[in-house]
Amino acid sequence: MAAAVEDEPTRRDFLVVASGAFVAVGGAAAMWPLIDQMNPDASSQALAAIEVDLAPIAPGQAITVLWRGKPVFIRRRTPAEIKQARQTPLEDLRDPYARNPELPPDAPATDANRTKKGHEEWLVLIGICTHLGCIPKGQNIGDKKGDYNGWFCPCHGSHYDTAGRIRKGPAPRNLDLPPYNFTSETMIKIG
Amino acid sequence: MVHHESSYQPGTAIERWLDQRLPIIRMAADFAAFPTPRNLNYWWTFGGILTFCLAVQIITGIVLAMHYQPNDALAFDSVERIMRDVNWGWLIRYTHAVGASMFFLAAYIHIFRGLYYGSYKAPRELVWILGVMLFLVMIMTAFMGYSLPWGQMSYWAVTVITNLFSSLDSIIDGLGTAIVQWIWGGYSVTGVTLTRLYSLHYLLPFVIAAIVVLHIWAFHITGNNNPTGLDVRQESDTVPFHPYYTIKDGFALALFTLLFAWFVFYAPNYLGHPDNYIRANPLQTPPHIVPEWYFLPFYAILRAIPNKLFGVIAMFASILVLFIVPWLDTSRVRSTKYRPIYKWFFWLFVATCLGLGYLGSKPPEGAYLVWARICTFWYFFHFFVVLPVVGLIEKPKPMPASITESVLGSSEGAAGERGGGGTPEPGGATACPEKR
Ligand code: HEM
Ligand code: FES
């Protein structure tokens, strides 16, 4: 072959590369709608905020409400539970971060950072175990609350304390807080 | 390698006409005449049994799909309607549900058969890899199918298993959550999730069927392995697939269907979990969630490791490691029959897998957890240390000179007799005249 002289790219080479590239890019672009259609759609993204009346909840009681399809735990803690949470040294925590969307991501997991100032009685948490998504026990009277008196996840044995922080078991993170605000002394708005 | 030339002679004008256009009869005839080692034992019948299982799942599945409603408000009731109102619905559904278990039972036997006789070794690496792919797609299919009745176990199994991907958050923040929400189509498992699992549950068995075709094609190029692990060297080492192995496979299949039918008619719910007859409740996790029995060993490995990410990695690795077994095993000898040291390790490995299955059904605490960790360790030790090292240090036992000799005691088998029967070989030569 007299290849050496013909090493210059020809018009045909250019067309082959250009059309090949066009097909590849077009194919990749066509994939995106097929993949993205599976993401949460407009209706599930339109997240309604909910209001919850806290008046009927007595100290030591807890209720579960549904927000964005997720259970939200609202517990009115007893003074003993608050004390237990506040006295825990931060070095004892498995996850050092507060996981509070209203604070910077590196805010430490103190009890103060996981509650609202002036409303320390109230703990509001997303009730989904950070291990593999089960709903921990501890909301109902008679539930097993785990070694730290908060919540216990029966699926693979994660124990949370009275500030919803992970203390023992496979879960990697403290229970997340939802964004919420007190609209009056006894009303909160979640979302 | 048994290169197998066609011996098909079109007999009629129609067959000749067809043969020049679409040689489909030739394909079937060659399949029937395929020269198969004469010494295959009953462990080799599970390939045919698996094909039967796939057919049963597809047929019963298509019928179920005529009555099932893939919608979170209707799914649970539609399954109860199938059970109570649809003519023969109970039979079809129990056959499908028990069928999934029987499918896995057969697959596990088939896989251990391959491990024992070294069927993954050259030149059958691709046969083995396609087999591991089949196993993976089967796992996905069964997982998605189990979600469809939308009972408590369905719902929480989907939640826990899809959440496995959230462990990726600890590598790239937000990646795991993004993947999980993409799978869910929302911020938790909902009816949107159910509908897509249904769509894929319908699709994947046909993907399995396609891979089965490749799997069979691949071992028709290399030829079957056999209990001695020796290569086929001469005409007398083989018999035509039909009628020898169609009959043998058929007999084994008859016994297998007896077991299958026993479960369907006498213990249809024995292999399932009663909580799945409770409607899915996104606000309450059942006290003990356990997967179906066929996933228990992997579940035990997941829970044996106290770190979320590494638990998930170990679980996936325990399946994916099968892909590289052909290169982990250093032995020159295929069949464990001739491997005096490895033989013990093989059975220890079987015991480890059974142990993991048992431990996966127990709560992960106390002695159960300790044992689960020991077994998990040994599971990986077997693949990464035992397989490579034993192959190097072991002295294999003497082997017969040929497959024929292993059956007849002498290699001059070409005109010899079938062991015991005394009927002369009905012309291995006539059946496969190509090998002269
Ligand atoms: C590899 C083959 C297959 C496997 C391993 C498999 C496995 C399963 C499993 C474990 C269930 C749950 C059974 C229960 O507890 O109720 C199920 C349900 C179902 N499957 Fe399949 N399946 C397969 C093929 C198919 C095919 C091909 C179709 C449709 C064409 C199908 C349609 C259905 C339907 C509609 C249900 C829901 C009804 C029910 O729960 O009984 N399956 N499948
Ligand atoms: S999901 Fe809670 S411990 Fe695993």
XYZ file of C-alpha atoms and ligand atoms in Angstrom:
674
model
C 0.000 0.000 0.000
C 1.117 3.494 -0.700
C -0.243 4.434 2.674
C 2.560 6.738 3.713
C 1.600 9.415 1.216
C -2.106 9.139 1.962
C -1.835 9.711 5.727
C -3.375 13.170 5.324
C -6.984 12.975 6.543
C -9.341 13.001 3.618
C -12.746 14.541 3.244
C -14.172 11.059 3.762
C -12.341 10.588 7.083
C -13.763 13.867 8.233
C -17.295 12.830 7.311
C -16.930 9.491 9.098
C -15.670 11.083 12.306
C -18.172 13.921 12.196
C -21.199 11.707 11.616
C -19.976 9.184 14.206
C -19.621 11.928 16.781
C -23.035 13.304 15.882
C -24.678 9.908 16.386
C -22.904 9.412 19.724
C -23.896 12.813 21.076
C -27.449 12.460 19.753
C -27.759 9.001 21.271
C -26.504 10.220 24.622
C -28.855 13.194 24.541
C -31.796 10.924 23.770
C -30.927 8.799 26.820
C -31.387 11.661 29.238
C -35.193 12.002 29.017
C -35.436 8.234 29.370
C -33.415 8.350 32.583
C -34.767 11.591 34.026
C -38.411 10.539 33.655
C -37.865 8.294 36.673
C -36.943 11.176 38.987
C -39.606 12.568 41.375
C -42.216 14.267 39.190
C -43.740 17.723 39.495
C -46.615 16.585 41.689
C -44.389 14.927 44.276
C -42.027 17.916 44.245
C -44.851 20.341 45.030
C -44.399 19.854 48.725
C -47.136 21.243 50.811
C -46.162 22.594 54.185
C -48.276 21.279 57.062
C -49.350 22.854 60.318
C -49.497 20.793 63.488
C -51.300 21.735 66.691
C -49.155 20.715 69.657
C -51.671 21.649 72.371
C -53.051 18.131 72.993
C -49.637 16.532 73.528
C -48.744 16.051 77.196
C -45.140 15.813 78.444
C -43.765 12.328 77.738
C -46.149 11.817 74.804
C -45.327 11.666 71.125
C -47.237 11.848 67.865
C -46.351 10.959 64.296
C -47.506 13.092 61.360
C -46.978 12.592 57.655
C -45.006 15.196 55.705
C -43.825 14.709 52.115
C -44.827 11.063 52.498
C -42.432 10.713 55.416
C -43.284 10.160 59.069
C -42.317 13.080 61.316
C -41.869 12.297 65.018
C -42.942 15.023 67.437
C -42.061 14.270 71.041
C -42.753 16.453 74.059
C -39.848 15.503 76.248
C -39.912 15.216 80.038
C -37.360 17.221 82.047
C -35.452 13.998 82.721
C -35.205 13.252 78.987
C -34.006 16.764 78.240
C -31.425 16.541 81.009
C -30.193 13.197 79.682
C -29.781 14.661 76.195
C -28.030 17.824 77.414
C -25.609 16.004 79.704
C -24.315 13.627 77.043
C -20.710 14.633 76.249
C -20.234 15.292 72.547
C -17.318 12.831 72.412
C -19.774 10.008 73.110
C -21.710 10.689 69.907
C -21.283 8.515 66.846
C -22.292 11.316 64.477
C -20.975 14.744 65.554
C -23.289 16.847 63.340
C -26.639 18.391 64.232
C -28.328 17.435 60.903
C -30.497 20.514 61.201
C -31.264 22.055 57.765
C -31.479 25.491 59.355
C -27.902 25.378 60.678
C -24.586 25.048 58.833
C -23.774 21.416 57.954
C -20.914 21.283 60.454
C -22.953 22.515 63.449
C -22.229 20.167 66.365
C -24.904 17.721 67.484
C -25.686 19.424 70.785
C -29.207 19.151 72.091
C -29.567 22.932 71.652
C -28.745 22.617 67.951
C -31.400 19.939 67.519
C -34.234 21.904 69.147
C -35.607 25.462 68.934
C -34.539 28.058 71.484
C -37.302 28.555 74.018
C -39.008 25.309 72.953
C -36.497 22.809 74.302
C -39.308 20.467 75.318
C -40.126 19.754 71.689
C -38.157 17.407 69.524
C -39.231 17.258 65.859
C -37.504 14.619 63.729
C -37.906 12.770 60.468
C -38.774 9.297 61.740
C -36.727 7.305 59.264
C -33.779 5.262 60.421
C -30.645 6.538 58.703
C -29.457 2.989 58.193
C -31.832 1.493 55.635
C -35.034 3.436 56.104
C -37.180 1.538 58.628
C -39.382 3.423 61.098
C -37.821 3.222 64.577
C -39.955 2.183 67.576
C -40.447 4.508 70.543
C -43.431 6.643 69.567
C -46.079 4.523 71.256
C -46.555 3.701 74.914
C -44.976 0.332 75.582
C -42.593 0.495 72.606
C -39.034 -0.606 73.096
C -37.063 2.659 73.192
C -33.574 1.220 73.039
C -30.594 1.511 75.369
C -30.638 5.330 75.274
C -34.332 5.808 75.963
C -35.073 7.496 72.636
C -35.907 5.230 69.715
C -34.946 1.724 68.695
C -34.918 0.509 65.100
C -35.904 -3.163 65.020
C -34.628 -3.822 61.523
C -30.941 -4.106 62.287
C -30.774 -2.793 65.840
C -29.962 0.943 65.831
C -30.383 2.841 69.143
C -31.145 6.594 69.207
C -31.051 8.821 72.304
C -33.564 11.395 73.603
C -32.272 13.937 71.086
C -32.635 11.422 68.227
C -28.881 10.941 67.929
C -27.426 7.603 66.868
C -25.633 5.911 69.751
C -25.352 2.234 68.842
C -25.976 0.010 65.824
C -25.339 0.240 62.092
C -27.033 3.584 61.339
C -24.443 6.169 60.257
C -26.251 9.455 61.025
C -28.419 11.121 63.640
C -32.102 11.279 62.727
C -32.620 14.213 60.359
C -34.603 17.281 61.375
C -37.211 18.653 58.978
C -37.318 22.415 58.385
C -39.983 23.758 60.783
C -41.015 26.872 62.734
C -43.179 27.762 65.656
C -46.032 29.936 64.370
C -47.427 30.335 67.905
C -46.730 28.828 71.320
C -48.563 25.622 70.371
C -48.450 25.508 66.571
C -45.641 24.460 64.258
C -45.391 24.643 60.496
C -43.294 21.889 58.891
C -41.836 22.525 55.435
C -13.310 -28.616 21.906
C -15.992 -30.732 20.333
C -16.538 -29.208 16.989
C -19.864 -30.490 15.910
C -20.738 -30.591 12.241
C -24.273 -30.941 11.085
C -25.497 -34.473 10.355
C -28.985 -33.429 9.362
C -30.330 -34.752 6.050
C -33.500 -33.016 4.911
C -35.831 -35.907 4.097
C -38.685 -34.295 2.210
C -39.023 -31.633 -0.452
C -40.525 -29.224 2.072
C -37.623 -29.738 4.443
C -35.162 -29.142 1.600
C -37.032 -25.988 0.614
C -36.953 -24.758 4.200
C -33.348 -25.789 4.744
C -32.157 -23.485 1.948
C -34.101 -20.536 3.338
C -34.297 -20.822 7.132
C -32.493 -23.932 8.416
C -34.507 -24.076 11.586
C -35.125 -27.835 11.465
C -31.407 -28.333 10.992
C -30.825 -26.253 14.100
C -33.197 -28.422 16.144
C -31.746 -31.623 14.698
C -28.209 -30.543 15.527
C -29.324 -29.668 19.020
C -30.771 -33.157 19.458
C -27.656 -34.831 18.051
C -25.255 -32.707 20.077
C -22.401 -34.982 21.242
C -22.643 -34.959 25.036
C -20.196 -36.654 27.426
C -21.506 -40.140 28.195
C -20.794 -39.888 31.932
C -22.970 -36.962 33.047
C -24.576 -37.616 36.441
C -27.805 -36.260 37.925
C -26.201 -32.985 38.972
C -26.201 -32.183 35.265
C -29.978 -32.345 35.029
C -30.477 -28.993 36.747
C -29.850 -26.981 33.586
C -32.949 -28.495 32.039
C -34.824 -28.048 35.315
C -33.893 -24.357 35.350
C -35.215 -23.903 31.824
C -38.450 -25.511 32.968
C -38.627 -23.141 35.955
C -38.213 -20.108 33.716
C -40.997 -21.326 31.461
C -43.292 -21.901 34.458
C -42.619 -18.390 35.814
C -43.272 -16.757 32.448
C -46.496 -18.669 31.790
C -47.965 -18.224 35.280
C -46.686 -14.629 35.360
C -48.474 -13.673 32.150
C -51.690 -15.117 33.562
C -51.252 -13.240 36.862
C -50.657 -10.028 34.917
C -54.153 -10.402 33.420
C -55.667 -9.976 36.894
C -53.103 -8.011 38.878
C -53.328 -4.200 39.364
C -49.941 -2.450 39.706
C -51.358 0.458 41.707
C -50.740 0.980 45.415
C -54.438 1.399 46.188
C -55.472 -1.759 44.321
C -52.501 -4.139 44.340
C -53.095 -5.896 47.657
C -56.796 -6.433 46.956
C -56.143 -7.591 43.413
C -53.860 -10.343 44.725
C -56.576 -11.383 47.201
C -59.058 -11.406 44.313
C -56.717 -13.684 42.393
C -56.650 -15.981 45.436
C -60.391 -16.054 46.104
C -62.367 -15.144 42.989
C -60.367 -15.737 39.820
C -60.900 -19.255 38.469
C -57.832 -21.295 39.453
C -56.228 -18.050 40.601
C -54.967 -19.674 43.811
C -53.209 -22.371 41.792
C -51.600 -19.938 39.379
C -50.407 -17.616 42.134
C -49.107 -20.367 44.399
C -47.292 -21.929 41.451
C -45.672 -18.578 40.667
C -44.737 -17.844 44.294
C -43.428 -21.363 45.034
C -41.910 -21.394 41.534
C -39.598 -18.541 42.475
C -38.266 -20.620 45.389
C -37.870 -23.734 43.269
C -36.056 -21.663 40.645
C -33.507 -20.531 43.236
C -33.173 -24.024 44.712
C -32.290 -25.362 41.261
C -29.966 -22.421 40.557
C -28.022 -22.949 43.779
C -27.564 -26.661 43.059
C -26.493 -25.797 39.514
C -23.945 -23.238 40.766
C -22.437 -25.605 43.355
C -22.281 -28.293 40.665
C -20.197 -25.894 38.581
C -17.952 -25.107 41.526
C -17.399 -28.778 42.381
C -16.571 -29.979 38.887
C -14.590 -26.898 37.849
C -17.016 -26.087 35.044
C -15.882 -22.455 35.195
C -12.329 -23.272 34.116
C -10.970 -22.699 30.626
C -12.438 -22.863 28.063
C -15.808 -22.338 29.810
C -15.167 -18.976 31.495
C -17.831 -17.233 29.444
C -20.391 -19.951 30.090
C -19.779 -19.349 33.788
C -19.868 -15.542 33.515
C -23.165 -15.673 31.624
C -24.435 -17.948 34.384
C -23.494 -15.433 37.080
C -25.280 -12.747 35.044
C -28.361 -14.966 34.946
C -28.176 -15.294 38.707
C -27.948 -11.513 39.126
C -30.941 -10.828 36.881
C -32.888 -13.580 38.672
C -32.196 -11.850 41.985
C -33.494 -8.549 40.624
C -36.555 -10.191 39.108
C -37.498 -12.032 42.279
C -36.947 -8.931 44.411
C -39.253 -6.892 42.172
C -41.844 -9.668 42.023
C -41.918 -9.898 45.803
C -42.838 -6.196 45.986
C -45.962 -6.659 43.881
C -48.433 -8.111 46.455
C -47.812 -4.835 48.383
C -47.943 -6.453 51.795
C -45.871 -5.361 54.772
C -42.868 -7.500 53.799
C -43.095 -6.293 50.205
C -43.093 -2.673 51.251
C -40.302 -2.894 53.804
C -38.141 -5.130 51.665
C -38.312 -2.509 48.911
C -37.512 0.245 51.416
C -34.518 -1.515 52.932
C -33.057 -2.859 49.697
C -33.389 0.369 47.697
C -31.875 2.224 50.649
C -28.714 0.142 50.217
C -27.759 2.647 47.527
C -27.958 5.525 50.013
C -24.691 4.225 51.465
C -23.012 5.906 48.476
C -23.647 9.190 50.293
C -20.600 8.464 52.384
C -18.434 8.432 49.243
C -19.966 11.378 47.360
C -22.372 13.414 49.463
C -25.864 13.389 47.979
C -25.141 10.783 45.290
C -26.769 7.928 47.170
C -29.854 9.963 48.033
C -30.170 11.084 44.406
C -30.041 7.476 43.180
C -32.532 6.264 45.760
C -35.013 9.036 44.920
C -34.543 8.278 41.249
C -35.435 4.637 41.894
C -38.408 5.612 44.070
C -39.686 8.406 41.834
C -40.398 10.349 45.015
C -39.135 10.907 48.537
C -40.236 7.547 49.867
C -41.490 4.231 48.490
C -44.939 4.887 46.993
C -47.323 3.630 44.340
C -45.087 5.310 41.745
C -42.347 2.902 42.831
C -44.687 -0.093 42.678
C -45.711 0.622 39.094
C -42.141 0.802 37.833
C -41.136 -2.351 39.702
C -44.028 -4.087 37.963
C -42.937 -2.853 34.549
C -39.435 -4.207 35.136
C -40.673 -7.433 36.710
C -42.452 -8.127 33.441
C -39.402 -7.247 31.362
C -36.524 -8.978 33.144
C -37.598 -12.627 32.672
C -37.317 -12.060 28.928
C -33.829 -10.666 29.450
C -33.124 -13.880 31.366
C -34.435 -15.917 28.446
C -32.095 -14.069 26.079
C -29.074 -14.656 28.319
C -30.048 -18.339 28.593
C -29.737 -18.551 24.810
C -26.199 -17.116 24.990
C -25.330 -19.420 27.911
C -26.401 -22.512 25.955
C -24.774 -21.277 22.772
C -21.498 -20.789 24.643
C -21.385 -24.319 26.044
C -22.369 -25.750 22.690
C -19.132 -24.222 21.392
C -16.946 -25.567 24.221
C -18.903 -28.767 24.834
C -20.231 -29.841 28.226
C -17.919 -30.400 31.134
C -18.378 -33.776 32.896
C -17.732 -35.392 36.286
C -14.132 -36.298 35.428
C -13.397 -32.819 34.108
C -11.519 -34.473 31.209
C -11.883 -33.133 27.690
C -13.791 -35.154 25.137
C -11.125 -36.804 22.986
C -12.831 -39.511 20.981
C -16.128 -40.523 19.507
C -16.786 -43.046 22.284
C -16.606 -40.349 24.965
C -19.975 -38.937 23.917
C -23.553 -39.909 23.214
C -26.126 -37.811 21.348
C -28.100 -35.458 23.591
C -31.346 -37.023 22.416
C -32.507 -39.543 23.508
C -29.881 -40.129 26.221
C -30.102 -36.874 28.088
C -33.609 -35.849 27.148
C -34.730 -38.967 29.007
C -32.369 -38.501 31.939
C -33.292 -34.819 32.292
C -36.952 -35.715 31.951
C -36.746 -38.256 34.759
C -35.025 -35.782 37.072
C -37.571 -33.151 36.120
C -40.391 -35.503 37.078
C -38.906 -35.898 40.574
C -38.367 -32.168 40.822
C -41.966 -31.398 39.891
C -43.075 -33.804 42.653
C -41.307 -31.627 45.207
C -42.629 -28.503 43.493
C -46.198 -29.832 43.572
C -45.844 -30.857 47.204
C -45.098 -27.264 48.137
C -47.832 -25.836 45.904
C -50.551 -28.137 47.246
C -49.493 -28.873 50.813
C -47.318 -25.999 52.019
C -47.800 -23.058 49.655
C -47.044 -20.453 52.317
C -44.313 -22.363 54.116
C -41.543 -20.558 52.239
C -43.203 -17.156 52.529
C -43.734 -14.795 55.450
C -47.171 -14.360 57.073
C -46.671 -10.579 57.418
C -47.011 -10.273 53.677
C -50.740 -10.922 54.114
C -50.915 -7.588 55.978
C -51.444 -4.601 53.709
C -48.397 -2.318 53.287
C -48.244 0.379 55.966
C -45.640 3.103 55.355
C -45.919 4.225 58.995
C -45.120 0.940 60.650
C -42.161 -1.366 60.190
C -42.836 -5.004 61.142
C -40.841 -6.130 64.208
C -38.752 -8.653 62.291
C -38.048 -8.113 58.666
C -36.426 -10.995 56.881
C -36.004 -11.534 53.157
C -37.118 -14.638 51.291
C -34.994 -17.705 52.151
C -32.978 -17.513 48.954
C -31.522 -14.132 49.930
C -30.683 -15.010 53.544
C -26.932 -15.725 53.120
C -26.403 -12.333 51.502
C -28.524 -10.639 54.141
C -26.390 -12.257 56.849
C -23.249 -10.839 55.231
C -24.831 -7.366 55.055
C -25.640 -7.408 58.753
C -22.405 -9.034 59.883
C -20.505 -5.836 59.179
C -21.155 -2.976 61.622
C -20.552 -0.214 59.051
C -23.280 0.683 56.582
C -21.106 1.271 53.522
C -18.843 -1.718 54.076
C -21.800 -3.967 54.820
C -23.306 -3.048 51.471
C -19.986 -3.472 49.673
C -19.461 -6.915 51.238
C -22.937 -8.005 50.224
C -22.485 -7.014 46.586
C -18.944 -8.404 46.583
C -20.184 -11.774 47.817
C -22.080 -12.181 44.544
C -19.714 -10.361 42.194
C -16.723 -12.443 43.350
C -18.256 -15.326 41.401
C -17.361 -13.520 38.168
C -13.625 -13.890 38.787
C -13.635 -17.466 40.108
C -12.171 -18.776 36.818
C -9.052 -16.723 37.525
C -8.896 -17.276 41.272
C -8.674 -21.047 40.949
C -5.100 -22.018 40.083
C -5.619 -25.784 39.910
C -4.784 -27.545 36.667
C -7.403 -30.162 37.421
C -11.064 -29.327 36.880
C -12.979 -31.902 38.883
C -12.844 -31.835 42.685
C -13.107 -35.632 42.495
C -9.352 -35.683 41.872
C -8.482 -32.920 44.347
C -7.865 -34.559 47.751
C -7.295 -31.307 49.678
C -9.724 -28.993 47.922
C -12.494 -31.531 48.427
C -12.582 -30.731 52.152
C -12.564 -27.007 51.540
C -15.394 -27.354 49.052
C -17.675 -28.981 51.597
C -16.606 -26.524 54.258
C -17.625 -23.760 51.874
C -21.024 -25.383 51.311
C -21.468 -25.540 55.094
C -20.458 -21.875 55.369
C -23.130 -20.857 52.859
C -25.801 -22.926 54.624
C -24.667 -21.447 57.939
C -24.970 -17.925 56.564
C -28.469 -18.761 55.368
C -29.458 -19.899 58.851
C -27.853 -16.872 60.511
C -29.568 -14.503 58.090
C -32.899 -15.611 59.526
C -31.821 -14.871 63.119
C -31.540 -11.487 64.828
C -28.032 -10.014 64.470
C -27.011 -10.191 68.104
C -24.980 -12.274 70.529
C -23.623 -15.591 69.296
C -25.542 -15.287 66.017
C -23.611 -12.151 65.159
C -20.277 -13.715 66.084
C -20.974 -16.719 63.887
C -22.206 -14.530 61.055
C -18.869 -12.722 61.172
C -16.880 -15.953 61.199
C -18.847 -17.292 58.235
C -18.561 -14.002 56.328
C -14.820 -14.066 56.861
C -14.580 -17.647 55.656
C -16.788 -16.974 52.649
C -14.274 -14.460 51.298
C -11.255 -16.373 52.572
C -12.392 -19.333 50.505
C -12.404 -17.338 47.280
C -9.363 -15.175 47.806
C -7.027 -17.561 49.647
C -8.207 -21.180 49.505
C -8.937 -21.242 45.770
C -5.588 -19.801 44.638
C -3.379 -21.471 47.264
C -4.769 -25.005 47.349
C -4.521 -25.209 43.567
C -0.790 -24.544 43.830
C 0.156 -26.894 46.670
C -2.122 -29.836 46.058
C -1.062 -33.035 44.267
C -4.048 -34.280 42.271
C -5.075 -37.943 42.404
C -4.413 -40.124 39.341
C -7.030 -39.608 36.663
C -8.486 -41.986 34.071
C -7.022 -41.652 30.597
C -10.360 -40.748 29.054
C -14.044 -40.325 29.742
C -14.624 -43.718 28.142
C -12.132 -45.349 30.478
C -13.765 -43.733 33.489
C -17.011 -45.462 32.498
C -15.837 -48.760 31.024
C -12.493 -49.242 32.704
C -10.672 -49.312 29.353
C -10.083 -46.795 26.635
C -10.969 -49.079 23.729
C -14.541 -47.993 24.085
C -15.408 -47.160 20.510
C -17.102 -50.506 19.917
C -17.563 -51.275 23.604
C -20.688 -51.867 25.580
C -22.740 -49.558 27.778
C -21.881 -50.263 31.384
C -24.172 -52.991 32.705
C -26.897 -52.847 30.088
C -25.157 -55.050 27.584
C -26.877 -53.387 24.645
C -24.400 -52.568 21.949
C -23.820 -48.880 21.394
C -26.454 -47.914 18.828
C -23.742 -46.488 16.667
C -22.212 -43.448 18.218
C -20.831 -43.395 14.714
C -24.193 -43.248 12.991
C -25.509 -40.682 15.387
C -22.525 -38.407 15.020
C -20.745 -39.463 11.863
C -18.750 -36.297 11.663
C -16.088 -37.401 14.134
C -14.159 -39.982 12.216
C -37.597 -15.204 36.417
C -38.858 -15.337 36.488
C -39.731 -14.814 37.607
C -39.521 -14.826 38.974
C -38.302 -15.386 39.720
C -40.684 -14.219 39.584
C -40.865 -14.037 40.960
C -41.998 -13.505 41.555
C -42.242 -13.438 42.976
C -41.278 -13.914 44.075
C -43.479 -12.886 43.167
C -44.204 -12.668 44.496
C -45.111 -13.845 44.760
C -45.975 -13.641 45.970
O -45.468 -13.756 47.094
O -47.158 -13.353 45.795
C -44.005 -12.554 41.867
C -45.247 -11.953 41.654
C -45.753 -11.608 40.411
N -45.162 -11.874 39.179
Fe -43.390 -12.843 38.895
N -41.563 -13.842 38.596
C -41.023 -14.180 37.374
C -41.601 -13.971 36.124
C -42.776 -13.234 35.900
C -43.290 -12.867 34.598
C -42.636 -13.216 33.273
C -44.449 -12.145 34.817
C -45.412 -11.495 33.821
C -45.425 -11.682 32.587
C -44.674 -12.079 36.225
C -45.762 -11.457 36.827
C -45.999 -11.374 38.196
C -47.148 -10.759 38.800
C -48.325 -10.081 38.059
C -47.003 -10.904 40.204
C -47.971 -10.368 41.308
C -48.955 -11.393 41.756
C -48.477 -12.155 42.981
O -47.906 -11.545 43.879
O -48.681 -13.358 43.012
N -43.633 -12.741 36.858
N -43.087 -12.943 40.904
S -32.980 0.304 59.049
Fe -32.814 0.860 61.111
S -31.228 -0.397 61.776
Fe -31.324 -0.890 59.678
